[in-house]
Every structure is written in C-alpha cells, then in structure tokens.
PDB file of C-alpha atoms in Angstrom:
ATOM      1  CA  SER A   1    -172.332 -36.239 101.545  1.00 46.00           C
ATOM      2  CA  ASN A   2    -175.323 -35.822  99.301  1.00 59.00           C
ATOM      3  CA  LEU A   3    -175.366 -33.277  96.557  1.00 86.00           C
ATOM      4  CA  ILE A   4    -177.853 -30.437  96.545  1.00 90.00           C
ATOM      5  CA  MET A   5    -181.347 -31.952  96.490  1.00 95.00           C
ATOM      6  CA  GLU A   6    -184.670 -30.238  95.897  1.00 96.00           C
ATOM      7  CA  VAL A   7    -187.159 -31.523  98.473  1.00 97.00           C
ATOM      8  CA  GLN A   8    -190.605 -30.677  99.790  1.00 97.00           C
ATOM      9  CA  PHE A   9    -191.021 -29.308 103.309  1.00 98.00           C
ATOM     10  CA  SER A  10    -193.125 -32.355 104.206  1.00 97.00           C
ATOM     11  CA  SER A  11    -190.228 -34.709 103.397  1.00 97.00           C
ATOM     12  CA  LEU A  12    -187.854 -33.023 105.867  1.00 97.00           C
ATOM     13  CA  SER A  13    -187.318 -34.609 109.284  1.00 97.00           C
ATOM     14  CA  LEU A  14    -189.439 -33.215 112.128  1.00 97.00           C
ATOM     15  CA  GLU A  15    -186.328 -31.469 113.519  1.00 96.00           C
ATOM     16  CA  GLU A  16    -185.648 -29.865 110.130  1.00 97.00           C
ATOM     17  CA  GLN A  17    -189.301 -28.805 109.791  1.00 98.00           C
ATOM     18  CA  GLN A  18    -189.078 -27.106 113.198  1.00 98.00           C
ATOM     19  CA  LEU A  19    -185.904 -25.368 112.057  1.00 98.00           C
ATOM     20  CA  VAL A  20    -187.551 -24.099 108.854  1.00 98.00           C
ATOM     21  CA  THR A  21    -190.591 -22.933 110.826  1.00 98.00           C
ATOM     22  CA  ALA A  22    -188.324 -20.948 113.160  1.00 98.00           C
ATOM     23  CA  ALA A  23    -186.567 -19.306 110.187  1.00 98.00           C
ATOM     24  CA  LYS A  24    -189.922 -18.421 108.609  1.00 98.00           C
ATOM     25  CA  SER A  25    -191.338 -17.001 111.840  1.00 98.00           C
ATOM     26  CA  VAL A  26    -188.455 -14.569 112.382  1.00 98.00           C
ATOM     27  CA  LYS A  27    -188.171 -13.258 108.788  1.00 97.00           C
ATOM     28  CA  ASP A  28    -190.748 -10.509 109.270  1.00 96.00           C
ATOM     29  CA  ASN A  29    -188.703  -9.061 112.144  1.00 98.00           C
ATOM     30  CA  ALA A  30    -185.958  -8.151 109.667  1.00 97.00           C
ATOM     31  CA  TYR A  31    -184.813  -4.536 109.603  1.00 98.00           C
ATOM     32  CA  HIS A  32    -184.621  -3.846 105.869  1.00 96.00           C
ATOM     33  CA  PRO A  33    -185.042  -0.147 104.960  1.00 96.00           C
ATOM     34  CA  HIS A  34    -182.033  -0.106 102.626  1.00 95.00           C
ATOM     35  CA  SER A  35    -181.938  -3.474 100.869  1.00 93.00           C
ATOM     36  CA  GLY A  36    -185.653  -4.229 100.869  1.00 94.00           C
ATOM     37  CA  PHE A  37    -184.813  -7.890 101.572  1.00 94.00           C
ATOM     38  CA  LYS A  38    -186.161  -9.763 104.582  1.00 97.00           C
ATOM     39  CA  PHE A  39    -184.282 -12.932 105.505  1.00 98.00           C
ATOM     40  CA  GLY A  40    -184.889 -15.308 108.364  1.00 98.00           C
ATOM     41  CA  ALA A  41    -182.546 -18.049 109.497  1.00 98.00           C
ATOM     42  CA  ALA A  42    -182.385 -20.622 112.255  1.00 98.00           C
ATOM     43  CA  VAL A  43    -179.668 -22.967 113.444  1.00 98.00           C
ATOM     44  CA  LEU A  44    -179.956 -26.322 115.176  1.00 98.00           C
ATOM     45  CA  THR A  45    -177.154 -27.015 117.631  1.00 98.00           C
ATOM     46  CA  ASP A  46    -175.710 -30.349 118.664  1.00 96.00           C
ATOM     47  CA  SER A  47    -177.703 -30.082 121.913  1.00 97.00           C
ATOM     48  CA  ASN A  48    -180.884 -29.903 119.770  1.00 97.00           C
ATOM     49  CA  LYS A  49    -181.639 -26.266 120.567  1.00 98.00           C
ATOM     50  CA  ILE A  50    -182.891 -23.919 117.843  1.00 98.00           C
ATOM     51  CA  PHE A  51    -181.738 -20.303 117.605  1.00 98.00           C
ATOM     52  CA  ALA A  52    -183.242 -17.882 115.085  1.00 98.00           C
ATOM     53  CA  GLY A  53    -182.108 -14.605 113.576  1.00 98.00           C
ATOM     54  CA  CYS A  54    -183.198 -12.092 110.955  1.00 98.00           C
ATOM     55  CA  SER A  55    -181.271  -9.828 108.617  1.00 98.00           C
ATOM     56  CA  VAL A  56    -180.386  -6.358 109.889  1.00 98.00           C
ATOM     57  CA  ASP A  57    -179.599  -3.599 107.368  1.00 97.00           C
ATOM     58  CA  ASN A  58    -177.349  -0.634 108.043  1.00 96.00           C
ATOM     59  CA  ALA A  59    -176.997   2.610 106.094  1.00 96.00           C
ATOM     60  CA  ALA A  60    -173.296   1.728 105.830  1.00 96.00           C
ATOM     61  CA  TYR A  61    -173.973  -1.389 103.750  1.00 92.00           C
ATOM     62  CA  PRO A  62    -170.902  -3.423 104.808  1.00 92.00           C
ATOM     63  CA  LEU A  63    -172.154  -3.251 108.404  1.00 95.00           C
ATOM     64  CA  SER A  64    -175.418  -4.990 107.548  1.00 96.00           C
ATOM     65  CA  THR A  65    -175.766  -8.423 109.131  1.00 97.00           C
ATOM     66  CA  CYS A  66    -177.120 -11.534 107.453  1.00 98.00           C
ATOM     67  CA  ALA A  67    -179.788 -13.604 109.194  1.00 98.00           C
ATOM     68  CA  GLU A  68    -177.509 -16.651 109.368  1.00 98.00           C
ATOM     69  CA  ARG A  69    -174.878 -14.672 111.252  1.00 98.00           C
ATOM     70  CA  VAL A  70    -177.454 -13.348 113.713  1.00 98.00           C
ATOM     71  CA  ALA A  71    -178.772 -16.872 114.378  1.00 98.00           C
ATOM     72  CA  ILE A  72    -175.252 -18.251 114.855  1.00 98.00           C
ATOM     73  CA  THR A  73    -174.312 -15.350 117.130  1.00 98.00           C
ATOM     74  CA  ASN A  74    -177.445 -16.005 119.201  1.00 98.00           C
ATOM     75  CA  ALA A  75    -176.454 -19.665 119.559  1.00 98.00           C
ATOM     76  CA  VAL A  76    -172.851 -18.880 120.491  1.00 98.00           C
ATOM     77  CA  SER A  77    -173.966 -16.235 123.004  1.00 98.00           C
ATOM     78  CA  GLU A  78    -175.906 -18.991 124.773  1.00 98.00           C
ATOM     79  CA  GLY A  79    -172.847 -21.256 124.939  1.00 98.00           C
ATOM     80  CA  GLU A  80    -173.479 -23.374 121.840  1.00 98.00           C
ATOM     81  CA  LYS A  81    -170.434 -24.074 119.669  1.00 97.00           C
ATOM     82  CA  THR A  82    -171.546 -26.788 117.212  1.00 97.00           C
ATOM     83  CA  ILE A  83    -174.226 -26.342 114.562  1.00 97.00           C
ATOM     84  CA  LYS A  84    -175.668 -29.396 112.878  1.00 97.00           C
ATOM     85  CA  ALA A  85    -178.229 -27.667 110.632  1.00 98.00           C
ATOM     86  CA  VAL A  86    -179.179 -24.222 109.369  1.00 98.00           C
ATOM     87  CA  ALA A  87    -182.283 -23.060 107.498  1.00 98.00           C
ATOM     88  CA  VAL A  88    -182.522 -19.860 105.448  1.00 98.00           C
ATOM     89  CA  PHE A  89    -185.865 -18.389 104.342  1.00 98.00           C
ATOM     90  CA  ALA A  90    -186.706 -15.408 102.144  1.00 97.00           C
ATOM     91  CA  ASN A  91    -189.122 -14.338  99.444  1.00 96.00           C
ATOM     92  CA  LEU A  92    -186.908 -14.016  96.364  1.00 96.00           C
ATOM     93  CA  GLY A  93    -189.552 -15.023  93.855  1.00 94.00           C
ATOM     94  CA  ASN A  94    -188.540 -18.255  92.170  1.00 94.00           C
ATOM     95  CA  THR A  95    -185.024 -18.244  93.659  1.00 95.00           C
ATOM     96  CA  PHE A  96    -183.821 -20.216  96.669  1.00 97.00           C
ATOM     97  CA  PRO A  97    -182.082 -18.028  99.285  1.00 97.00           C
ATOM     98  CA  SER A  98    -178.502 -19.243  99.462  1.00 97.00           C
ATOM     99  CA  PRO A  99    -176.051 -18.213 102.183  1.00 98.00           C
ATOM    100  CA  CYS A 100    -173.547 -15.635 100.942  1.00 97.00           C
ATOM    101  CA  GLY A 101    -169.844 -16.468 100.919  1.00 96.00           C
ATOM    102  CA  GLY A 102    -169.252 -14.813 104.277  1.00 97.00           C
ATOM    103  CA  CYS A 103    -172.090 -16.752 105.875  1.00 98.00           C
ATOM    104  CA  ARG A 104    -170.792 -19.994 104.380  1.00 98.00           C
ATOM    105  CA  GLN A 105    -167.469 -19.312 106.089  1.00 97.00           C
ATOM    106  CA  ILE A 106    -169.161 -18.550 109.420  1.00 97.00           C
ATOM    107  CA  ILE A 107    -171.367 -21.657 109.138  1.00 98.00           C
ATOM    108  CA  SER A 108    -168.197 -23.669 108.502  1.00 97.00           C
ATOM    109  CA  GLU A 109    -166.598 -22.248 111.660  1.00 96.00           C
ATOM    110  CA  PHE A 110    -169.251 -23.934 113.795  1.00 97.00           C
ATOM    111  CA  GLY A 111    -170.577 -26.652 111.480  1.00 96.00           C
ATOM    112  CA  TYR A 112    -167.863 -28.000 109.181  1.00 94.00           C
ATOM    113  CA  ALA A 113    -166.774 -30.876 111.429  1.00 92.00           C
ATOM    114  CA  ALA A 114    -170.421 -31.947 111.769  1.00 92.00           C
ATOM    115  CA  ASP A 115    -171.020 -31.410 107.998  1.00 94.00           C
ATOM    116  CA  CYS A 116    -173.866 -29.066 108.880  1.00 97.00           C
ATOM    117  CA  VAL A 117    -177.024 -29.532 106.827  1.00 98.00           C
ATOM    118  CA  VAL A 118    -178.064 -26.353 104.964  1.00 98.00           C
ATOM    119  CA  ILE A 119    -181.723 -25.945 103.986  1.00 98.00           C
ATOM    120  CA  MET A 120    -182.637 -23.082 101.657  1.00 98.00           C
ATOM    121  CA  VAL A 121    -186.369 -22.411 101.666  1.00 98.00           C
ATOM    122  CA  LYS A 122    -188.232 -20.659  98.868  1.00 96.00           C
ATOM    123  CA  TYR A 123    -191.330 -18.582  99.722  1.00 96.00           C
ATOM    124  CA  PRO A 124    -193.968 -19.580 100.827  1.00 95.00           C
ATOM    125  CA  GLY A 125    -192.079 -22.477 102.374  1.00 95.00           C
ATOM    126  CA  ASN A 126    -192.985 -25.716 100.587  1.00 96.00           C
ATOM    127  CA  GLU A 127    -189.944 -26.004  98.304  1.00 97.00           C
ATOM    128  CA  CYS A 128    -186.501 -26.495  99.801  1.00 98.00           C
ATOM    129  CA  LEU A 129    -182.958 -27.162  98.666  1.00 97.00           C
ATOM    130  CA  ARG A 130    -181.144 -29.453 101.098  1.00 97.00           C
ATOM    131  CA  THR A 131    -177.374 -29.796 101.087  1.00 97.00           C
ATOM    132  CA  THR A 132    -174.416 -29.559 103.460  1.00 97.00           C
ATOM    133  CA  ILE A 133    -171.824 -26.916 104.231  1.00 97.00           C
ATOM    134  CA  LYS A 134    -169.114 -29.135 102.706  1.00 96.00           C
ATOM    135  CA  GLN A 135    -171.027 -29.061  99.412  1.00 96.00           C
ATOM    136  CA  LEU A 136    -171.439 -25.268  99.563  1.00 96.00           C
ATOM    137  CA  LEU A 137    -167.885 -24.555 100.747  1.00 96.00           C
ATOM    138  CA  PRO A 138    -165.508 -27.391  99.899  1.00 94.00           C
ATOM    139  CA  HIS A 139    -161.962 -27.173 101.268  1.00 93.00           C
ATOM    140  CA  ALA A 140    -162.991 -24.502 103.773  1.00 92.00           C
ATOM    141  CA  PHE A 141    -160.511 -22.680 105.960  1.00 91.00           C
ATOM    142  CA  THR A 142    -161.618 -23.963 109.371  1.00 90.00           C
ATOM    143  CA  PRO A 143    -160.372 -23.771 112.957  1.00 87.00           C
ATOM    144  CA  ASP A 144    -158.846 -27.222 112.344  1.00 87.00           C
ATOM    145  CA  THR A 145    -156.892 -25.823 109.369  1.00 86.00           C
ATOM    146  CA  LEU A 146    -155.624 -22.989 111.515  1.00 86.00           C
ATOM    147  CA  MET A 147    -154.538 -25.357 114.305  1.00 85.00           C
ATOM    148  CA  LYS A 148    -152.668 -27.578 111.819  1.00 83.00           C
ATOM    149  CA  TYR A 149    -150.939 -24.546 110.311  1.00 78.00           C
ATOM    150  CA  THR A 150    -149.989 -23.153 113.721  1.00 77.00           C
ATOM    151  CA  HIS A 151    -148.623 -26.559 114.747  1.00 71.00           C
ATOM    152  CA  ALA A 152    -146.676 -26.975 111.469  1.00 71.00           C
ATOM    153  CA  LYS A 153    -145.231 -23.472 111.837  1.00 72.00           C
ATOM    154  CA  SER A 154    -143.850 -24.349 115.265  1.00 72.00           C
ATOM    155  CA  LEU A 155    -141.958 -27.420 113.956  1.00 68.00           C
TER     156      LEU A 155
END
C-alpha cells in the first residue's frame, strides 16, 4: 500500500471525486450545537454505490456520532457490507480531517480486507490526503482476527 500522499482533488479518480463531492454536500446538514464542528463523510461500496453521512452531536458527548459512522451505517442498512473508499470533509483551517480511532476501527470492520482508501479533504476541497485504512490502523482487530481466535480457542 502507498503511504499517506497529499494530492489535489483534480488528480483523484472520477469515482473518488464523486465520493468527495458527496462528503462535501452533506457536511452542512451536520447537527453541531455542542462541538461546533461540521463533518461530512461518504463511503463507496464494492457495488459502486455511495452513501453519505454527517456528524451528529449530543448533549451527552459520548453519544455523539461521527460522520464516517453515519455513512457506514447508511451503507450497511441498505445491505452493503464492503467499503472500498471513504472520504471525510470538514473545515478545520489548515488541518486535514482525519478519522478518529473509533472510526478507524469501524472503517476496518467493513474495509480492511479491501484495504479501503481513505481520503481526508481540507476545506474548501482542493487539497486531499489519500491513504488506506491499513496505513491508518495497522494490525487492526478485524472480523477475520475474531474468527481465527474463535477457531483457535475451539482446538
């Protein structure tokens, strides 16, 4: 897999550009009265469908939901189980929006086997970091790990 690479939006594949556009278009739907942060995300499934999601705050902070999780949940609720790319978009000044640790784990649940591409997009949307989930979360605990452990335990 490639390392983390800084790329321009125009150099992304058409599929990846559509993914970024979906993440950007949903960001302003974010419910953010507590954090003040608006995130948008979109996932591309192995059947080439795009599902978007935005961040949703909650007064009980731990119950807030990241945009990546909402997008993945939307995909799974429609029967999709494999994610081949995810885009994350937010206005964090000069900082690229990176998936949090929890989101990295959830992305790995549905995208580790496919080495899901992760695109972090800085506002206004021209500058991107492009990497993979295996770069962001090496040696992840995946469903495959769990199956191997369960099998080994039964021996």
